[in-house]
Amino acid sequence: MEAIIQQKVDLIAECLFSKVEKAPEDTFGLYSGEFGFLLFLLYYARYSQNEDHSILAEKYADRLLQQFAVREKLHTFCSGHSGILYLLDCLDEDEVIGMDVSEIRPFLENYLIFRMRQDIQRQNFDFMHGAMGVGLYFLKRKTNPEYIQEIVDFLYRTAEKDTTNNIFKWKSVVNSEDNIIGYNLALSHGISSILIFLSRAIRNGIINDQVRELLTGSVNFVFANQKDYTQFGSYFPSYIQINTQNPVSKSRMGWCYGDLGIGLALIQAGKALDNSSWEEKGHEILLQSTRRRQHNETFVNDAGICHGSAGIAMIFRRMFLETHREEYKEATSFWIDQTLHFSRYEDGLVGYKALEKDGMKCDYSLLSGIAGIGLVLLSYLVDDHQHWDEMFLLR
């Protein structure tokens, strides 16, 4: 399989190098745009040891750096400045490349704070598209704890509190097409990301009664919605709708929604508050998920990180790196193999297409396209420490 992976990674790199030379994207974003391409190409250039690749990747980095501060107007972690600045710090920390933004960083940070406060006013906690994404950037910088406290205060103020059972929960839109409101449990847009944000805040020394109460209360809400796996097919639904007679259904396998993100969040929360039972439950969920392989158990239809096989491989590999359990190692290999099998479209990008609402589409992005697929395959191929996965909240 190693030779097949190597060939696939080389083809993805060739496709992306060609893309960035000929047709710039409309967005610079980390998950959705050109800085996601850059992430893969820089790691690929380091892997290939090819001077031409290094020159091309570094020229691309210079070009993006010159343009993004004046062209990019979004602030979000997914598609804007907070995600891009987070990426630059990660690349510098992992000694991939140094990209100096010291002259414009104060200006950009002021902009991020302004937009974070707008999100707080709108009660938008979403880490990908709202206030917590800016918070993640400041947690990465280990500066300005007062801005993290603003988000903590916001979460505390807007939470629905069940003081009898010590439960905290937050409403959000769980189905944008039909504007359905509910309680989202997922990592991508829901309460699991709140658990991880609060856990990171504690690891960064922001430890007070309010943070502890929020983390404990939100974990309790997650546990209050646990199902009988043997009857339901997953430990949790993706979300809980309000005022509906529709029965909840089992959740998919994926980074974005379902048991995997919830299990990850419980492990991180357990580590943050030294609660071994939360950690053990998180691993129980993930280990059970390693056994889900059939399509009617996983609902996996493509290879991207967001809701596809590469994202599942990324999660299980992170768990193997941390625990060295054979179940995680074997599951990683299985989902890497599935990722290779999803390269099957003659009109795809290196054979890949991403599942979108209106069908299968070609996608270059880090989140759901070939940049992310290539990055997962490359880390597996070289057996590195997958440092970049912190940008997907895996640690």
CSV table of C-alpha atoms in Angstrom, one decimal:
chain,number,residue,atom,x,y,z
A,1,MET,CA,0.0,0.0,0.0
A,2,GLU,CA,2.9,2.4,0.6
A,3,ALA,CA,3.7,2.7,-3.1
A,4,ILE,CA,0.1,3.5,-3.9
A,5,ILE,CA,0.0,6.1,-1.2
A,6,GLN,CA,3.2,7.7,-2.4
A,7,GLN,CA,1.9,7.8,-6.0
A,8,LYS,CA,-1.4,9.4,-4.8
A,9,VAL,CA,0.4,12.0,-2.7
A,10,ASP,CA,2.7,12.9,-5.6
A,11,LEU,CA,-0.3,13.3,-7.9
A,12,ILE,CA,-2.2,15.5,-5.4
A,13,ALA,CA,0.9,17.7,-5.1
A,14,GLU,CA,1.2,17.9,-8.9
A,15,CYS,CA,-2.5,18.9,-9.2
A,16,LEU,CA,-2.2,21.5,-6.4
A,17,PHE,CA,1.0,23.0,-7.7
A,18,SER,CA,-0.7,23.4,-11.1
A,19,LYS,CA,-3.8,24.9,-9.5
A,20,VAL,CA,-1.9,27.6,-7.6
A,21,GLU,CA,0.2,28.6,-10.6
A,22,LYS,CA,-2.8,29.1,-12.9
A,23,ALA,CA,-6.0,29.8,-11.0
A,24,PRO,CA,-6.2,31.6,-7.6
A,25,GLU,CA,-9.1,30.9,-5.4
A,26,ASP,CA,-11.6,33.5,-4.2
A,27,THR,CA,-10.7,32.9,-0.5
A,28,PHE,CA,-7.4,32.7,1.3
A,29,GLY,CA,-8.9,30.7,4.2
A,30,LEU,CA,-7.3,27.9,6.1
A,31,TYR,CA,-10.1,25.3,5.8
A,32,SER,CA,-11.6,26.6,2.6
A,33,GLY,CA,-9.0,28.4,0.5
A,34,GLU,CA,-5.4,28.9,-0.5
A,35,PHE,CA,-3.7,28.8,2.9
A,36,GLY,CA,-5.0,25.3,3.2
A,37,PHE,CA,-3.3,24.5,-0.1
A,38,LEU,CA,-0.1,26.0,1.2
A,39,LEU,CA,-0.2,23.8,4.3
A,40,PHE,CA,-0.1,20.7,2.2
A,41,LEU,CA,2.4,22.0,-0.3
A,42,LEU,CA,4.9,23.1,2.3
A,43,TYR,CA,4.8,19.7,4.1
A,44,TYR,CA,5.0,18.0,0.7
A,45,ALA,CA,8.1,20.0,-0.3
A,46,ARG,CA,9.8,19.0,3.0
A,47,TYR,CA,9.0,15.4,2.3
A,48,SER,CA,10.1,15.3,-1.4
A,49,GLN,CA,13.4,17.1,-0.7
A,50,ASN,CA,13.0,18.5,-4.2
A,51,GLU,CA,14.5,21.9,-4.6
A,52,ASP,CA,12.0,22.9,-7.3
A,53,HIS,CA,9.1,22.0,-5.0
A,54,SER,CA,10.6,24.0,-2.2
A,55,ILE,CA,11.1,27.0,-4.4
A,56,LEU,CA,7.5,26.8,-5.7
A,57,ALA,CA,6.0,26.4,-2.2
A,58,GLU,CA,8.1,29.3,-0.8
A,59,LYS,CA,7.2,31.6,-3.7
A,60,TYR,CA,3.5,30.7,-3.2
A,61,ALA,CA,3.9,31.5,0.5
A,62,ASP,CA,5.4,34.9,-0.3
A,63,ARG,CA,2.6,35.7,-2.7
A,64,LEU,CA,-0.1,34.8,-0.2
A,65,LEU,CA,1.6,36.8,2.5
A,66,GLN,CA,1.7,39.9,0.4
A,67,GLN,CA,-2.0,39.7,-0.6
A,68,PHE,CA,-4.0,38.2,2.3
A,69,ALA,CA,-4.0,41.1,4.7
A,70,VAL,CA,-5.4,43.5,2.1
A,71,ARG,CA,-7.6,41.2,0.2
A,72,GLU,CA,-9.1,38.9,2.9
A,73,LYS,CA,-12.1,40.4,4.6
A,74,LEU,CA,-13.3,37.5,6.8
A,75,HIS,CA,-12.2,36.9,10.4
A,76,THR,CA,-13.3,33.3,10.9
A,77,PHE,CA,-11.2,30.3,11.7
A,78,CYS,CA,-12.6,28.4,8.7
A,79,SER,CA,-12.1,31.1,6.0
A,80,GLY,CA,-10.5,34.2,7.4
A,81,HIS,CA,-7.8,35.8,9.5
A,82,SER,CA,-8.0,33.9,12.7
A,83,GLY,CA,-7.4,30.5,11.0
A,84,ILE,CA,-4.7,31.9,8.8
A,85,LEU,CA,-2.8,33.5,11.7
A,86,TYR,CA,-3.2,30.3,13.7
A,87,LEU,CA,-1.7,28.4,10.7
A,88,LEU,CA,1.3,30.7,10.5
A,89,ASP,CA,2.1,30.1,14.1
A,90,CYS,CA,1.8,26.3,13.7
A,91,LEU,CA,4.1,26.4,10.6
A,92,ASP,CA,6.7,28.4,12.5
A,93,GLU,CA,6.4,26.2,15.6
A,94,ASP,CA,6.9,23.0,13.5
A,95,GLU,CA,9.9,24.7,11.7
A,96,VAL,CA,8.2,24.3,8.3
A,97,ILE,CA,8.5,27.9,7.3
A,98,GLY,CA,8.8,31.3,9.0
A,99,MET,CA,6.3,33.9,7.7
A,100,ASP,CA,6.8,37.2,9.4
A,101,VAL,CA,3.6,39.2,10.0
A,102,SER,CA,4.8,41.1,13.0
A,103,GLU,CA,4.2,44.5,11.3
A,104,ILE,CA,0.5,43.8,10.5
A,105,ARG,CA,-0.4,41.4,13.4
A,106,PRO,CA,-1.5,44.2,15.8
A,107,PHE,CA,-3.8,45.6,13.2
A,108,LEU,CA,-5.2,42.2,12.4
A,109,GLU,CA,-5.7,41.3,16.0
A,110,ASN,CA,-7.7,44.5,16.6
A,111,TYR,CA,-9.9,43.5,13.7
A,112,LEU,CA,-10.3,40.0,15.2
A,113,ILE,CA,-11.3,41.4,18.6
A,114,PHE,CA,-13.9,43.8,16.9
A,115,ARG,CA,-15.4,40.9,14.9
A,116,MET,CA,-15.3,38.5,17.9
A,117,ARG,CA,-17.4,41.0,19.9
A,118,GLN,CA,-19.9,41.3,17.0
A,119,ASP,CA,-20.2,37.5,17.1
A,120,ILE,CA,-20.8,37.6,20.9
A,121,GLN,CA,-23.6,40.2,20.3
A,122,ARG,CA,-25.1,37.8,17.8
A,123,GLN,CA,-24.7,34.9,20.2
A,124,ASN,CA,-22.6,33.1,17.6
A,125,PHE,CA,-20.2,30.8,19.4
A,126,ASP,CA,-19.4,28.6,16.4
A,127,PHE,CA,-15.6,27.9,16.3
A,128,MET,CA,-15.5,27.7,12.5
A,129,HIS,CA,-17.6,30.8,11.8
A,130,GLY,CA,-17.9,32.7,15.1
A,131,ALA,CA,-16.4,33.9,18.3
A,132,MET,CA,-14.6,30.8,19.5
A,133,GLY,CA,-12.4,30.7,16.4
A,134,VAL,CA,-10.9,34.0,17.4
A,135,GLY,CA,-10.5,32.7,20.9
A,136,LEU,CA,-8.6,29.7,19.6
A,137,TYR,CA,-6.1,32.0,17.9
A,138,PHE,CA,-5.5,33.9,21.2
A,139,LEU,CA,-5.2,30.7,23.1
A,140,LYS,CA,-2.5,29.6,20.6
A,141,ARG,CA,-0.7,32.9,21.1
A,142,LYS,CA,-0.9,32.5,24.9
A,143,THR,CA,-1.6,36.2,25.0
A,144,ASN,CA,-4.5,38.4,26.1
A,145,PRO,CA,-6.4,36.1,28.5
A,146,GLU,CA,-9.0,38.9,28.9
A,147,TYR,CA,-10.4,38.1,25.4
A,148,ILE,CA,-10.7,34.4,26.4
A,149,GLN,CA,-12.5,35.5,29.5
A,150,GLU,CA,-14.9,37.6,27.4
A,151,ILE,CA,-15.9,34.4,25.5
A,152,VAL,CA,-16.2,32.4,28.8
A,153,ASP,CA,-18.4,35.1,30.2
A,154,PHE,CA,-20.5,35.0,27.0
A,155,LEU,CA,-20.9,31.2,27.1
A,156,TYR,CA,-21.9,31.4,30.8
A,157,ARG,CA,-24.4,34.2,30.2
A,158,THR,CA,-26.1,32.5,27.2
A,159,ALA,CA,-26.1,29.0,28.5
A,160,GLU,CA,-29.4,27.4,29.5
A,161,LYS,CA,-28.7,26.1,33.0
A,162,ASP,CA,-30.3,23.2,34.8
A,163,THR,CA,-29.0,23.8,38.3
A,164,THR,CA,-30.6,20.7,39.7
A,165,ASN,CA,-28.6,18.4,37.4
A,166,ASN,CA,-25.7,20.8,36.8
A,167,ILE,CA,-26.3,20.9,33.1
A,168,PHE,CA,-25.3,23.7,30.7
A,169,LYS,CA,-26.5,23.7,27.0
A,170,TRP,CA,-26.7,26.2,24.1
A,171,LYS,CA,-29.3,26.5,21.3
A,172,SER,CA,-28.2,27.0,17.7
A,173,VAL,CA,-29.4,26.4,14.2
A,174,VAL,CA,-29.0,22.6,13.6
A,175,ASN,CA,-30.5,22.6,10.1
A,176,SER,CA,-30.0,25.8,8.1
A,177,GLU,CA,-32.1,24.8,5.2
A,178,ASP,CA,-35.2,24.5,7.3
A,179,ASN,CA,-34.0,26.9,10.0
A,180,ILE,CA,-34.5,24.2,12.7
A,181,ILE,CA,-33.3,25.2,16.2
A,182,GLY,CA,-31.8,22.6,18.6
A,183,TYR,CA,-28.9,21.6,20.6
A,184,ASN,CA,-25.9,20.6,18.5
A,185,LEU,CA,-23.6,18.0,20.0
A,186,ALA,CA,-21.0,18.0,17.1
A,187,LEU,CA,-17.4,19.1,17.0
A,188,SER,CA,-17.7,21.2,13.9
A,189,HIS,CA,-20.5,23.6,15.1
A,190,GLY,CA,-21.7,22.3,18.4
A,191,ILE,CA,-21.1,21.7,22.1
A,192,SER,CA,-18.2,19.3,21.6
A,193,SER,CA,-16.2,22.3,20.3
A,194,ILE,CA,-17.2,24.2,23.4
A,195,LEU,CA,-15.8,21.4,25.5
A,196,ILE,CA,-12.5,21.5,23.6
A,197,PHE,CA,-12.3,25.3,23.8
A,198,LEU,CA,-12.8,25.3,27.6
A,199,SER,CA,-10.3,22.5,27.9
A,200,ARG,CA,-7.7,24.5,26.0
A,201,ALA,CA,-8.4,27.5,28.2
A,202,ILE,CA,-7.7,25.4,31.3
A,203,ARG,CA,-4.5,24.1,29.8
A,204,ASN,CA,-3.5,27.7,29.2
A,205,GLY,CA,-3.9,28.6,32.8
A,206,ILE,CA,-7.4,30.1,32.6
A,207,ILE,CA,-8.7,28.2,35.6
A,208,ASN,CA,-11.6,29.6,37.6
A,209,ASP,CA,-14.9,28.5,39.0
A,210,GLN,CA,-16.7,29.7,36.0
A,211,VAL,CA,-14.6,27.7,33.5
A,212,ARG,CA,-14.8,24.6,35.6
A,213,GLU,CA,-18.6,25.0,36.0
A,214,LEU,CA,-19.1,25.5,32.3
A,215,LEU,CA,-17.0,22.5,31.3
A,216,THR,CA,-18.6,20.2,33.9
A,217,GLY,CA,-22.1,21.3,33.0
A,218,SER,CA,-21.6,20.9,29.3
A,219,VAL,CA,-20.1,17.4,29.8
A,220,ASN,CA,-23.1,16.5,31.9
A,221,PHE,CA,-25.4,17.6,29.0
A,222,VAL,CA,-23.5,15.4,26.6
A,223,PHE,CA,-23.9,12.4,29.0
A,224,ALA,CA,-27.6,13.2,29.5
A,225,ASN,CA,-28.1,12.5,25.8
A,226,GLN,CA,-26.2,9.2,25.5
A,227,LYS,CA,-28.1,6.4,23.9
A,228,ASP,CA,-27.9,2.6,24.2
A,229,TYR,CA,-25.3,1.8,21.5
A,230,THR,CA,-26.6,-1.7,20.9
A,231,GLN,CA,-30.1,-0.4,20.2
A,232,PHE,CA,-29.3,3.0,18.6
A,233,GLY,CA,-26.2,2.3,16.5
A,234,SER,CA,-24.2,5.1,18.0
A,235,TYR,CA,-23.6,6.6,21.4
A,236,PHE,CA,-25.1,9.9,20.5
A,237,PRO,CA,-27.3,11.6,17.9
A,238,SER,CA,-25.7,14.5,16.0
A,239,TYR,CA,-28.1,17.0,17.6
A,240,ILE,CA,-31.4,17.3,19.5
A,241,GLN,CA,-34.2,19.1,17.9
A,242,ILE,CA,-36.7,21.2,19.8
A,243,ASN,CA,-40.5,20.9,19.6
A,244,THR,CA,-40.5,18.1,17.1
A,245,GLN,CA,-42.0,14.6,16.9
A,246,ASN,CA,-39.3,13.4,14.6
A,247,PRO,CA,-37.3,10.6,16.1
A,248,VAL,CA,-33.6,11.1,16.5
A,249,SER,CA,-31.4,8.9,14.4
A,250,LYS,CA,-27.9,7.6,14.9
A,251,SER,CA,-25.0,9.8,14.0
A,252,ARG,CA,-22.6,9.3,11.1
A,253,MET,CA,-18.9,8.6,11.4
A,254,GLY,CA,-16.9,11.7,10.6
A,255,TRP,CA,-14.8,14.6,12.0
A,256,CYS,CA,-17.7,17.0,11.7
A,257,TYR,CA,-20.6,15.2,13.3
A,258,GLY,CA,-21.1,12.2,15.5
A,259,ASP,CA,-19.4,10.0,18.1
A,260,LEU,CA,-15.8,10.7,17.0
A,261,GLY,CA,-15.8,14.4,17.8
A,262,ILE,CA,-17.8,13.8,21.0
A,263,GLY,CA,-15.3,11.1,22.1
A,264,LEU,CA,-12.4,13.5,21.4
A,265,ALA,CA,-14.0,16.3,23.4
A,266,LEU,CA,-14.6,14.0,26.4
A,267,ILE,CA,-11.0,12.9,26.4
A,268,GLN,CA,-9.7,16.5,26.3
A,269,ALA,CA,-12.2,17.6,29.0
A,270,GLY,CA,-11.1,14.7,31.2
A,271,LYS,CA,-7.4,15.6,30.8
A,272,ALA,CA,-8.1,19.3,31.6
A,273,LEU,CA,-10.0,18.5,34.8
A,274,ASP,CA,-8.1,15.3,35.7
A,275,ASN,CA,-11.3,13.3,35.4
A,276,SER,CA,-10.4,9.8,34.4
A,277,SER,CA,-14.0,8.6,33.9
A,278,TRP,CA,-14.5,11.2,31.2
A,279,GLU,CA,-11.3,10.1,29.4
A,280,GLU,CA,-12.3,6.4,29.7
A,281,LYS,CA,-15.7,7.1,28.3
A,282,GLY,CA,-14.2,9.0,25.4
A,283,HIS,CA,-11.9,6.1,24.5
A,284,GLU,CA,-14.8,3.7,24.9
A,285,ILE,CA,-16.7,5.6,22.3
A,286,LEU,CA,-13.8,5.8,19.9
A,287,LEU,CA,-12.8,2.2,20.4
A,288,GLN,CA,-16.3,1.1,19.6
A,289,SER,CA,-16.3,3.3,16.6
A,290,THR,CA,-13.2,1.5,15.2
A,291,ARG,CA,-15.6,-1.5,14.7
A,292,ARG,CA,-18.0,0.5,12.5
A,293,ARG,CA,-17.0,-0.4,8.9
A,294,GLN,CA,-20.2,-1.0,6.8
A,295,HIS,CA,-21.8,1.9,5.0
A,296,ASN,CA,-25.1,1.5,6.9
A,297,GLU,CA,-23.0,2.0,10.1
A,298,THR,CA,-20.8,4.9,8.9
A,299,PHE,CA,-22.6,6.8,6.1
A,300,VAL,CA,-19.2,7.7,4.6
A,301,ASN,CA,-19.4,8.6,0.9
A,302,ASP,CA,-16.2,10.4,0.1
A,303,ALA,CA,-12.6,10.9,1.3
A,304,GLY,CA,-12.4,14.5,2.6
A,305,ILE,CA,-11.4,15.4,6.2
A,306,CYS,CA,-14.7,17.0,7.1
A,307,HIS,CA,-17.1,14.1,6.7
A,308,GLY,CA,-15.1,11.5,4.9
A,309,SER,CA,-12.6,8.7,5.3
A,310,ALA,CA,-9.4,10.9,5.6
A,311,GLY,CA,-10.9,12.7,8.6
A,312,ILE,CA,-11.6,9.4,10.3
A,313,ALA,CA,-8.1,8.1,9.6
A,314,MET,CA,-6.7,11.4,11.0
A,315,ILE,CA,-8.7,10.9,14.3
A,316,PHE,CA,-7.7,7.3,14.8
A,317,ARG,CA,-4.1,8.0,14.0
A,318,ARG,CA,-4.0,10.7,16.6
A,319,MET,CA,-5.5,8.2,19.1
A,320,PHE,CA,-2.8,5.7,18.2
A,321,LEU,CA,0.0,8.3,18.5
A,322,GLU,CA,-1.3,9.0,22.0
A,323,THR,CA,-2.1,5.5,23.3
A,324,HIS,CA,-0.3,3.0,21.0
A,325,ARG,CA,-3.4,0.8,21.1
A,326,GLU,CA,-3.5,-1.7,18.2
A,327,GLU,CA,-7.2,-1.1,17.6
A,328,TYR,CA,-6.5,2.5,16.6
A,329,LYS,CA,-3.6,1.5,14.5
A,330,GLU,CA,-5.6,-1.1,12.6
A,331,ALA,CA,-8.6,1.3,12.2
A,332,THR,CA,-6.2,4.0,10.8
A,333,SER,CA,-5.0,1.6,8.1
A,334,PHE,CA,-8.5,0.6,7.2
A,335,TRP,CA,-9.6,4.2,6.7
A,336,ILE,CA,-6.5,5.0,4.8
A,337,ASP,CA,-7.3,2.2,2.5
A,338,GLN,CA,-10.8,3.4,2.1
A,339,THR,CA,-9.5,6.9,1.3
A,340,LEU,CA,-7.5,5.4,-1.6
A,341,HIS,CA,-10.6,3.5,-2.8
A,342,PHE,CA,-12.6,6.8,-3.0
A,343,SER,CA,-10.3,8.0,-5.7
A,344,ARG,CA,-12.6,6.6,-8.4
A,345,TYR,CA,-13.9,9.4,-10.6
A,346,GLU,CA,-12.6,9.9,-14.1
A,347,ASP,CA,-13.5,13.6,-14.0
A,348,GLY,CA,-12.3,14.1,-10.4
A,349,LEU,CA,-9.2,15.7,-9.0
A,350,VAL,CA,-6.7,12.8,-8.9
A,351,GLY,CA,-9.9,10.7,-8.9
A,352,TYR,CA,-11.5,12.5,-5.9
A,353,LYS,CA,-14.8,14.3,-5.6
A,354,ALA,CA,-16.5,15.7,-2.5
A,355,LEU,CA,-20.1,15.1,-1.5
A,356,GLU,CA,-22.0,18.3,-1.4
A,357,LYS,CA,-25.7,19.1,-1.1
A,358,ASP,CA,-26.2,19.1,-4.8
A,359,GLY,CA,-24.0,16.1,-5.7
A,360,MET,CA,-20.4,15.2,-6.1
A,361,LYS,CA,-18.0,18.1,-6.8
A,362,CYS,CA,-14.3,18.7,-7.4
A,363,ASP,CA,-12.8,20.3,-4.3
A,364,TYR,CA,-9.2,21.4,-3.7
A,365,SER,CA,-9.7,22.6,-0.1
A,366,LEU,CA,-8.2,21.4,3.1
A,367,LEU,CA,-11.5,20.7,4.8
A,368,SER,CA,-13.2,18.6,2.3
A,369,GLY,CA,-10.9,18.4,-0.8
A,370,ILE,CA,-7.6,17.0,-2.0
A,371,ALA,CA,-5.4,19.3,0.1
A,372,GLY,CA,-6.7,17.7,3.3
A,373,ILE,CA,-6.7,14.2,1.8
A,374,GLY,CA,-3.1,14.6,0.7
A,375,LEU,CA,-2.0,15.9,4.1
A,376,VAL,CA,-3.6,12.9,5.9
A,377,LEU,CA,-2.0,10.4,3.4
A,378,LEU,CA,1.4,12.2,3.6
A,379,SER,CA,1.5,12.1,7.4
A,380,TYR,CA,0.6,8.4,7.3
A,381,LEU,CA,3.2,7.7,4.7
A,382,VAL,CA,6.1,9.4,6.5
A,383,ASP,CA,4.8,8.3,10.0
A,384,ASP,CA,5.3,11.8,11.4
A,385,HIS,CA,3.7,13.2,14.6
A,386,GLN,CA,0.8,14.8,12.7
A,387,HIS,CA,1.4,18.2,14.5
A,388,TRP,CA,-1.0,20.0,12.1
A,389,ASP,CA,-4.0,18.2,13.5
A,390,GLU,CA,-4.4,20.7,16.3
A,391,MET,CA,-5.9,22.9,13.7
A,392,PHE,CA,-8.8,20.4,13.6
A,393,LEU,CA,-9.1,20.4,17.5
A,394,LEU,CA,-7.7,16.9,17.9
A,395,ARG,CA,-5.5,17.9,20.8
